[in-house]
PDB file of C-alpha atoms in Angstrom:
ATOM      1  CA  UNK A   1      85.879-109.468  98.324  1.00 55.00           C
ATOM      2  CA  UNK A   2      81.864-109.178  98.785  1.00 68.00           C
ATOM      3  CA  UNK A   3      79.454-110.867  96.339  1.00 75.00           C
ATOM      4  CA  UNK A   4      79.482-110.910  92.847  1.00 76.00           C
ATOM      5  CA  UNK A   5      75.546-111.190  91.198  1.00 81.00           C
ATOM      6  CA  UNK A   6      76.151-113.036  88.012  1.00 81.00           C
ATOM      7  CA  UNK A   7      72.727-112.886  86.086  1.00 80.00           C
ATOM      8  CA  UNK A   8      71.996-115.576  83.027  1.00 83.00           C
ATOM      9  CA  UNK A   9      69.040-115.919  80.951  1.00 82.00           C
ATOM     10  CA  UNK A  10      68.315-119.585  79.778  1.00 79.00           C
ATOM     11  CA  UNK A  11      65.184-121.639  78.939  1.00 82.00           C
ATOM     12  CA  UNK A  12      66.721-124.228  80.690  1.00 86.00           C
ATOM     13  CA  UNK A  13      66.784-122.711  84.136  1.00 90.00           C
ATOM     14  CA  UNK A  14      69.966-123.588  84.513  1.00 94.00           C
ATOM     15  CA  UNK A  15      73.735-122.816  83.226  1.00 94.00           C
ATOM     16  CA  UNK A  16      76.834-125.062  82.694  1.00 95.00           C
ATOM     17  CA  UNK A  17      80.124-124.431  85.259  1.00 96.00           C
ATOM     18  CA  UNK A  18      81.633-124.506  81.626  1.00 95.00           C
ATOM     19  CA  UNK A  19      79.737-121.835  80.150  1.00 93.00           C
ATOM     20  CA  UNK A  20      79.694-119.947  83.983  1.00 94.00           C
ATOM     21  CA  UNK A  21      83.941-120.395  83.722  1.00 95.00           C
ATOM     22  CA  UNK A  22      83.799-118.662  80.161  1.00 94.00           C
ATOM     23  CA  UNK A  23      81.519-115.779  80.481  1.00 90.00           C
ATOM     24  CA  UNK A  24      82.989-114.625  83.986  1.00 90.00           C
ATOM     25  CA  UNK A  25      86.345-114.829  81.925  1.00 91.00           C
ATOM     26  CA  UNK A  26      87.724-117.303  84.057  1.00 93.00           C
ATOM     27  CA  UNK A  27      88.538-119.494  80.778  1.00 94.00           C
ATOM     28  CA  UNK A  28      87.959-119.368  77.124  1.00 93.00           C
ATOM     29  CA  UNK A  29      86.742-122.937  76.242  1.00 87.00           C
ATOM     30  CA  UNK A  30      85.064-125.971  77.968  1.00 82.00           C
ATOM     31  CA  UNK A  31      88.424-127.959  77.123  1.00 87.00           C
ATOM     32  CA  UNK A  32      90.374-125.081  79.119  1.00 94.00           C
ATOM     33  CA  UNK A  33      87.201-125.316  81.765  1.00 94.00           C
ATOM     34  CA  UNK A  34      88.144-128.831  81.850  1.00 92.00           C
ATOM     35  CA  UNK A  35      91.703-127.858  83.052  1.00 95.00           C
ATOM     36  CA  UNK A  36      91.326-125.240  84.705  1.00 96.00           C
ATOM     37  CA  UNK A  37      88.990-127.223  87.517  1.00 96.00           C
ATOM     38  CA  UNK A  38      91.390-129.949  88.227  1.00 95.00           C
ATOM     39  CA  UNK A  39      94.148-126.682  88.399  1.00 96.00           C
ATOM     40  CA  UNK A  40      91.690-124.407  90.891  1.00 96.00           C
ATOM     41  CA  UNK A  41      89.403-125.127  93.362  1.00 96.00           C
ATOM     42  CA  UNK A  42      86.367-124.384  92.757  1.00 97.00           C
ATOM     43  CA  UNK A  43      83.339-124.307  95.240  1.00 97.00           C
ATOM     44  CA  UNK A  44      79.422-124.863  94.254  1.00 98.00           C
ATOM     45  CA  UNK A  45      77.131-124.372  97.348  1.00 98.00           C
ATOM     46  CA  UNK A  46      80.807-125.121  99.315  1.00 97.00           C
ATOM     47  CA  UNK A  47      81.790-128.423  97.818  1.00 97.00           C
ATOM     48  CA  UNK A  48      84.375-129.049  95.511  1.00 97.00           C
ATOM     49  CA  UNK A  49      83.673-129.226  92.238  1.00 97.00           C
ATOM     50  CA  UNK A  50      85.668-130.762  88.831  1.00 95.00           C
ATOM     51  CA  UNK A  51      83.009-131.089  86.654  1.00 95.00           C
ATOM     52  CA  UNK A  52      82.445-129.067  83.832  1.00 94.00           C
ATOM     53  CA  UNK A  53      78.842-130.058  83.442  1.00 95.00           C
ATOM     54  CA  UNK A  54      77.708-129.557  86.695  1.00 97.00           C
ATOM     55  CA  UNK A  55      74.307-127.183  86.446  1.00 97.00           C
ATOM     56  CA  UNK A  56      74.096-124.783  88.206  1.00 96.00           C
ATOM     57  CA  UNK A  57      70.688-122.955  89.057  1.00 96.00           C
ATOM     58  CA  UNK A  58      69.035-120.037  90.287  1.00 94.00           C
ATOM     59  CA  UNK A  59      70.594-119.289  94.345  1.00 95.00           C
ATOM     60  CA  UNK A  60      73.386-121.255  93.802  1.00 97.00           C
ATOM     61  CA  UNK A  61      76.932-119.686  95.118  1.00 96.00           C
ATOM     62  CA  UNK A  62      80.415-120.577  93.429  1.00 97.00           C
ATOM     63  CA  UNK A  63      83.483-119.642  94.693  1.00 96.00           C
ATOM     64  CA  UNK A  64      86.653-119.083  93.270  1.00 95.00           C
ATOM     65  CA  UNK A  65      89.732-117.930  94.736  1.00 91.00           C
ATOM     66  CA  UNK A  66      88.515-114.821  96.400  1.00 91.00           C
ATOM     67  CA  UNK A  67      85.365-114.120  94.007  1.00 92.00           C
ATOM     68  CA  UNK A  68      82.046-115.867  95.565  1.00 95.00           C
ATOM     69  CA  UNK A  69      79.591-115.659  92.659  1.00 94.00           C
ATOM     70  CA  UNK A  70      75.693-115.256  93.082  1.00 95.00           C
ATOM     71  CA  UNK A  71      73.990-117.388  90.425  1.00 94.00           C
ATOM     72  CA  UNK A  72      70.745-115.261  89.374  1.00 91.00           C
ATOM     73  CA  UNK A  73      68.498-116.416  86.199  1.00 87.00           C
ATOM     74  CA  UNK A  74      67.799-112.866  84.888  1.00 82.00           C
ATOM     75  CA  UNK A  75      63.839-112.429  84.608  1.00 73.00           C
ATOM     76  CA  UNK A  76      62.424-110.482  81.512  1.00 67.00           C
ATOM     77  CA  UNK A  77      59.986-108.119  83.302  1.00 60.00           C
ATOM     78  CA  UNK A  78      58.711-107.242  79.982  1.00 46.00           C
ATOM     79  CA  UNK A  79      54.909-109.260  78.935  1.00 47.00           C
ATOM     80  CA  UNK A  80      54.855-109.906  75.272  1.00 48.00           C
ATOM     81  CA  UNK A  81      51.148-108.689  73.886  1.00 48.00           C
TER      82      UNK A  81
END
């Protein structure tokens, strides 16, 4: 399968694998997130990764399985006045 572009918006700059694992529907909940990484192997940047904290940023790729995810921090084009 090709490349998946998942966007996030966060004043951070950054998103948790946990919260990545539960919006792509990969999981429900960072104790199933938990789980689920020592279960599957996961990829960030093509290293292993088990934790659920791990940030991930802006360019960074995760794979799972198949799926190879583009991590994209969405930009808000829009100017406030």
């Amino acid at each position: 399968m090709g490349q998946i572009k998942f966007q996030f918006k966060s004043e951070n700059h950054y998103i948790l694998l946990q919260d990545f694992l539960k919006l792509s529907g990969e999981t429900q909940t960072g104790g199933e997130a938990k789980i689920y990484l020592q279960e599957v192997k996961v990829l960030v940047n093509g290293d292993r990764e088990d934790r659920r904290g791990r940030k991930l940023y802006d360019g960074d790729i995760v794979k799972i399985g198949r799926n190879k995810y583009l991590i994209s921090e969405y930009e808000d084009n829009e100017t406030e006045n």
